[in-house]
Short mmCIF file of C-alpha atoms in Angstrom, two decimals:
data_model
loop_
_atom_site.label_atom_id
_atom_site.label_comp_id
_atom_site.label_asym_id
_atom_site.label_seq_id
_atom_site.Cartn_x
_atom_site.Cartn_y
_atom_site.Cartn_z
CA UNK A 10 0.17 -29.44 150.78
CA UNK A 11 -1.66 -26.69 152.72
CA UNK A 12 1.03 -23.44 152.21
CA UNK A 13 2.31 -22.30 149.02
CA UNK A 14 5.06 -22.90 147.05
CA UNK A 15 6.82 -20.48 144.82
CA UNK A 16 10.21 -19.89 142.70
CA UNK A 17 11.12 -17.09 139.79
CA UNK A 18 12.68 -18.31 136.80
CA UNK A 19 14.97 -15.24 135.58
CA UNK A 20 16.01 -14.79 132.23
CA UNK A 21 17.24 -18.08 130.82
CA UNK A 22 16.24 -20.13 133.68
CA UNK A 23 14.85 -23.61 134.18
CA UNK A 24 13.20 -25.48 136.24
CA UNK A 25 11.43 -29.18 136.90
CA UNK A 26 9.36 -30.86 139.74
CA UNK A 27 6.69 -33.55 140.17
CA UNK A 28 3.31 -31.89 140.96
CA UNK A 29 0.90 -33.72 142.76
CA UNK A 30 -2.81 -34.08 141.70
CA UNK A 31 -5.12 -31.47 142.37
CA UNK A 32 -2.43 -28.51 142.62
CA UNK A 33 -3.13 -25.04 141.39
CA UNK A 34 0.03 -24.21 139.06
CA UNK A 35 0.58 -20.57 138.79
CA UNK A 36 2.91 -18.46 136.07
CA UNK A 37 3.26 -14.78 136.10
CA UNK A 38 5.28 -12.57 134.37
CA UNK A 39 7.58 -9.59 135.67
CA UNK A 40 7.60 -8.07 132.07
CA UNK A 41 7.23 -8.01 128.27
CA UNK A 42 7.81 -10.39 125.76
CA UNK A 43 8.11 -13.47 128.16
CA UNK A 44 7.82 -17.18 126.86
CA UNK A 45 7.90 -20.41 128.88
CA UNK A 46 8.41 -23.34 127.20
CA UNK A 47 6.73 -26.40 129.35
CA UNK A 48 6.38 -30.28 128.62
CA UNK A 49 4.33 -32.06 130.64
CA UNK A 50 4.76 -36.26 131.61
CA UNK A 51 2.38 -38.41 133.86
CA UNK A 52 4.75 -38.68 136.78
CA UNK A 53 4.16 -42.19 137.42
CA UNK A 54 4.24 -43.61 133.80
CA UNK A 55 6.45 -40.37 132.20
CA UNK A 56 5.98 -42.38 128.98
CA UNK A 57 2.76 -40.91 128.85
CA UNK A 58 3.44 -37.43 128.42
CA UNK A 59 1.37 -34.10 126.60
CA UNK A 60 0.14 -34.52 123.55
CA UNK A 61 0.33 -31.39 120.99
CA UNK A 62 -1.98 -33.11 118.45
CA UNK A 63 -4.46 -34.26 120.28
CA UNK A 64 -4.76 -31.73 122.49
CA UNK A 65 -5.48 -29.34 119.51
CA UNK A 66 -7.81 -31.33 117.22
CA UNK A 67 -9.99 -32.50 120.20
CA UNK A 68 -10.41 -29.07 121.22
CA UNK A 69 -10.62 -27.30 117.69
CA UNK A 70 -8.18 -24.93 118.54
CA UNK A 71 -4.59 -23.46 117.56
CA UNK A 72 -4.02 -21.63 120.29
CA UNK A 73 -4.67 -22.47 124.71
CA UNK A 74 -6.28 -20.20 127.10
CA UNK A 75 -8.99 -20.86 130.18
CA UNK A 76 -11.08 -23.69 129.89
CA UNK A 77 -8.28 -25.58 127.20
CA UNK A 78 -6.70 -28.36 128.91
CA UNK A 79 -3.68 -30.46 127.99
CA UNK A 80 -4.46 -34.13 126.81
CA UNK A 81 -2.21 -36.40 126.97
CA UNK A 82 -1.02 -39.24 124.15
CA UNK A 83 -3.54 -41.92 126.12
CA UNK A 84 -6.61 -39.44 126.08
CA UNK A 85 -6.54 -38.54 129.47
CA UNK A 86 -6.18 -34.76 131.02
CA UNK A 87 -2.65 -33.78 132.44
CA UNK A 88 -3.61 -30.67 133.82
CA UNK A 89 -6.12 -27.99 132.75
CA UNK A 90 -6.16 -24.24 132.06
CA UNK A 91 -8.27 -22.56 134.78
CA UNK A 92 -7.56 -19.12 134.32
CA UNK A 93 -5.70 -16.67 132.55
CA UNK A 94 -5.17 -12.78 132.06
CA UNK A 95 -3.05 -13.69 128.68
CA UNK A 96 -5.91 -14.64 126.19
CA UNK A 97 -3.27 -16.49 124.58
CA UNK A 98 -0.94 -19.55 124.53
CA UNK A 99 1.07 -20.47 121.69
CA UNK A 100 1.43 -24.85 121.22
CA UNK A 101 3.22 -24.97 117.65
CA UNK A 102 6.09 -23.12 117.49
CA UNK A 103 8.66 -25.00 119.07
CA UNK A 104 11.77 -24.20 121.39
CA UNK A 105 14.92 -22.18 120.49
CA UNK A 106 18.05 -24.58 119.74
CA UNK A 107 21.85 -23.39 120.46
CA UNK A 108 22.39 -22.53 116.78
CA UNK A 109 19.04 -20.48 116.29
CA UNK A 110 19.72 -18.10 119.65
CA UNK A 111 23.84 -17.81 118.90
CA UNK A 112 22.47 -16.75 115.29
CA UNK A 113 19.85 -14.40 116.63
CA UNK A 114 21.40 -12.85 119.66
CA UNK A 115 25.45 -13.38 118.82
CA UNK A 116 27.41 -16.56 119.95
CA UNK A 117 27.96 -16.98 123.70
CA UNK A 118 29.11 -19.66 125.79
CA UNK A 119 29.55 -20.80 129.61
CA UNK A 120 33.04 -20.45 129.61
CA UNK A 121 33.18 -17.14 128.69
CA UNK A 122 30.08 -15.31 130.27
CA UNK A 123 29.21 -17.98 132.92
CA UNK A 124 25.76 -17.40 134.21
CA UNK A 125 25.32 -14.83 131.82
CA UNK A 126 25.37 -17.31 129.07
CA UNK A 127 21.82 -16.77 126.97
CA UNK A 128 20.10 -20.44 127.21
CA UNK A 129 18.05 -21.90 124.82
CA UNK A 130 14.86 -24.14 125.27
CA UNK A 131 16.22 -26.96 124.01
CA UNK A 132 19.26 -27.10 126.74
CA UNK A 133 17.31 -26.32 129.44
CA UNK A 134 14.86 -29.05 128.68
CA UNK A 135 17.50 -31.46 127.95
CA UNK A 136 18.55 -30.75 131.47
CA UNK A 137 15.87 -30.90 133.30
CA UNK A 138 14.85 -34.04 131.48
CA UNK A 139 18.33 -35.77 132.74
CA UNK A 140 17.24 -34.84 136.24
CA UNK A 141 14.51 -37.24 136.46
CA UNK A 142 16.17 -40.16 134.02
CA UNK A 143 15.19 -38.84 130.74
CA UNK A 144 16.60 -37.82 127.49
CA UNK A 145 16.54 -35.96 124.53
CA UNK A 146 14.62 -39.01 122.93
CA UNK A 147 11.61 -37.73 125.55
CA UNK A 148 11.62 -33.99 124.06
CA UNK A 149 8.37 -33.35 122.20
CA UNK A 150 6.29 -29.85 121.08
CA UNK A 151 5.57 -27.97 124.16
CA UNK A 152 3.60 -25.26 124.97
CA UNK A 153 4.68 -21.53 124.97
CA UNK A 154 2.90 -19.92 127.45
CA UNK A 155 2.60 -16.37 126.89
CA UNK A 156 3.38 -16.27 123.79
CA UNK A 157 0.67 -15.84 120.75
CA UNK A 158 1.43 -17.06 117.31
CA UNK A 159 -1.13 -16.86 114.41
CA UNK A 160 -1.50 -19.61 111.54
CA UNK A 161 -2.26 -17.49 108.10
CA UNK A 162 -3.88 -19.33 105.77
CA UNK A 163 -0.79 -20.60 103.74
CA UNK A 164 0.44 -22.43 106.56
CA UNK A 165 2.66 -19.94 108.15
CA UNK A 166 2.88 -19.08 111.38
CA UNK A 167 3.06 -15.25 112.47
CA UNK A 168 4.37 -14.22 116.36
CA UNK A 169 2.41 -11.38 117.65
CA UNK A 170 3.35 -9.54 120.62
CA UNK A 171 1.17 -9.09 123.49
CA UNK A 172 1.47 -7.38 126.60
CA UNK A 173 2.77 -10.03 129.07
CA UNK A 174 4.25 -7.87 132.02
CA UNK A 175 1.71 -9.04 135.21
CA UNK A 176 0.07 -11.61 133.35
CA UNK A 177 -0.44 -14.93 134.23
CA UNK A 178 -1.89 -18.23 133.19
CA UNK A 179 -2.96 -21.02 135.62
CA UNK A 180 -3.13 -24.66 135.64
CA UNK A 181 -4.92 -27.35 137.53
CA UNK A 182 -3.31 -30.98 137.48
CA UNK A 183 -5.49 -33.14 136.68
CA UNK A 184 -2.90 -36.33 137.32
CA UNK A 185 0.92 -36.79 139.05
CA UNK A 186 2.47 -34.80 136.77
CA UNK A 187 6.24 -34.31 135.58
CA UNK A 188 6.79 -30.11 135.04
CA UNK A 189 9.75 -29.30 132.66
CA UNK A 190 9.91 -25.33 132.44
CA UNK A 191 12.39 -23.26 130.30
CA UNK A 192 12.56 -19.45 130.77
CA UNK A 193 13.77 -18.65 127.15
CA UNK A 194 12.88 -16.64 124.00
CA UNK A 195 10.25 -18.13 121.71
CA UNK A 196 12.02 -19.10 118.16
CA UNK A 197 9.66 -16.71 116.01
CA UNK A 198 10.34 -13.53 118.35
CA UNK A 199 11.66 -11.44 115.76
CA UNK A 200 13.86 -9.13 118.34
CA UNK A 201 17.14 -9.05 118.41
CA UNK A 202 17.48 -8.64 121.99
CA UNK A 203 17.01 -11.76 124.42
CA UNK A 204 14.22 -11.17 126.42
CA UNK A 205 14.64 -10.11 130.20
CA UNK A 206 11.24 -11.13 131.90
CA UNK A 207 11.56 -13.11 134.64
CA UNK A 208 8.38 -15.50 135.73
CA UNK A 209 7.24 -16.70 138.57
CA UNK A 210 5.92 -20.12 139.50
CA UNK A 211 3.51 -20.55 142.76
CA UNK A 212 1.78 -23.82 143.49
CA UNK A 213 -0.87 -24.21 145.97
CA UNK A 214 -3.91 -26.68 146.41
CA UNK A 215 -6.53 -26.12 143.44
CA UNK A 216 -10.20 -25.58 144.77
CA UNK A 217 -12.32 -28.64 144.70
CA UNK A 218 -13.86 -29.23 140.94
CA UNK A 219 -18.01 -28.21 140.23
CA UNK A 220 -20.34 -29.15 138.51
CA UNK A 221 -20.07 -26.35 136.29
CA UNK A 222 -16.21 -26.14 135.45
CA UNK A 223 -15.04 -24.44 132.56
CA UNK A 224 -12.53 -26.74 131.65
CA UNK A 225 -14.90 -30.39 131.95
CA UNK A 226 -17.63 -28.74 130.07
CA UNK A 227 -15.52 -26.51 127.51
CA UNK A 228 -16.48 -29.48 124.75
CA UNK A 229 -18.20 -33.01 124.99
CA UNK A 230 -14.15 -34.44 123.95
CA UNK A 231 -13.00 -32.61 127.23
CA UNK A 232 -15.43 -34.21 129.56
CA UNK A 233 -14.55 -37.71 127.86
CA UNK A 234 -10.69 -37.24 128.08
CA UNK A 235 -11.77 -36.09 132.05
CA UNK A 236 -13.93 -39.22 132.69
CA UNK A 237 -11.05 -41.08 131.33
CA UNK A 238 -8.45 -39.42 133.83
CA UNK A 239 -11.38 -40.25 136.58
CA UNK A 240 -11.84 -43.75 136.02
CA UNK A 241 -7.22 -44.43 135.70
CA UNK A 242 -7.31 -43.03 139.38
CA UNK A 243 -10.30 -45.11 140.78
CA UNK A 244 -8.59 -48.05 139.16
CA UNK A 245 -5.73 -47.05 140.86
CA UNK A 246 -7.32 -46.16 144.27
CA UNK A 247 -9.00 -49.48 144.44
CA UNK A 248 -5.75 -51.25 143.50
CA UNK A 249 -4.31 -49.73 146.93
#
């Protein structure tokens, strides 16, 4: 793929694709308070999928942001952070469920608002998931991209806002990858008011790797989990 590729989620929206190796996965938002829920699956083999815990504890981090990438549950890389103008990505706190956002934002439904139903993460996902022969059995943690939650030191979990309005966050796949987006509110947003940001997704080809990326040399468990990603496709390139 030489030209670009984009699409904008509004409010509520979803969407899912397979995303070749070596693409440059671009998010932006077109306002405040935005959240996009994302799982991630090896598009060949989709029961290898992102991995929440390992992502985190190789990495010695609770949050995502440039040079993080996204491990999956067989130690390889999915895709890797890049860049961002967020700071911060929040991979704990879940997706909203059809009880949470009718008891946060008031009870609506399809048949009586049609498309101006509010969504929650864990519908969309379910969709999307159906689309390529999946099910809710294949849901798992995702990550929130631009949203920032902080872990106190009792265990809970605070949201903070941040300004999200022209930010953007992007990824390089590192394998064939399954995308499974959902445009909806982040569970611990304490508004009361569905969030109206919609985000844009543009794909393009990623720039060739260097010798001194960010993302392969962020810490010696990176590199491994990359050399491991290397070696699966030059198995699978000399299988051809």
């Amino acid at each position: 793929m030489t030209a670009s590729f984009s699409i904008t989620m509004g409010p509520g929206g979803k969407w899912s694709a397979y995303i070749g190796k070596g693409k440059s996965v671009t998010l932006t938002a077109a306002g405040d308070s935005a959240n996009v829920s994302a799982l991630l699956y090896h598009a060949a083999y989709p029961s290898e999928r992102y991995n929440m815990p390992d992502s985190l504890k190789a990495q010695h981090t609770a949050f995502y942001t440039a040079g993080h990438v996204l491990m999956s549950d067989q130690g390889r890389v999915l895709a890797s952070i890049i860049e961002d103008t967020t700071g911060w990505h929040d991979p704990l706190g879940g997706y909203t469920t059809r009880k949470g956002t009718d008891g946060k934002y008031g009870p609506t439904s399809y048949q009586q608002e049609r498309n101006a139903w509010l969504r929650s993460g864990e519908e969309n996902l379910t969709v999307e998931l159906y689309r390529h022969n999946l099910t809710p059995r294949d849901l798992s943690a995702p990550v929130n991209f631009f949203s920032k939650v902080v872990c106190e030191l009792d265990g809970t979990m605070r949201y903070v806002p941040q300004p999200t309005d022209g930010r953007s966050v992007t990824l390089r796949t590192e394998m064939d990858v399954l995308l499974v987006v959902s445009n909806t509110p982040h569970p611990l947003n304490p508004s009361a008011v569905y969030p109206g940001a919609a985000v844009e997704i543009r794909i393009t080809d990623a720039a060739p790797m260097t010798e001194d990326d960010l993302c392969v040399n962020h810490c010696g468990e990176n590199r491994r989990a990359f050399e491991n990603t290397w070696n699966a496709y030059a198995l699978m390139k000399g299988a051809n």
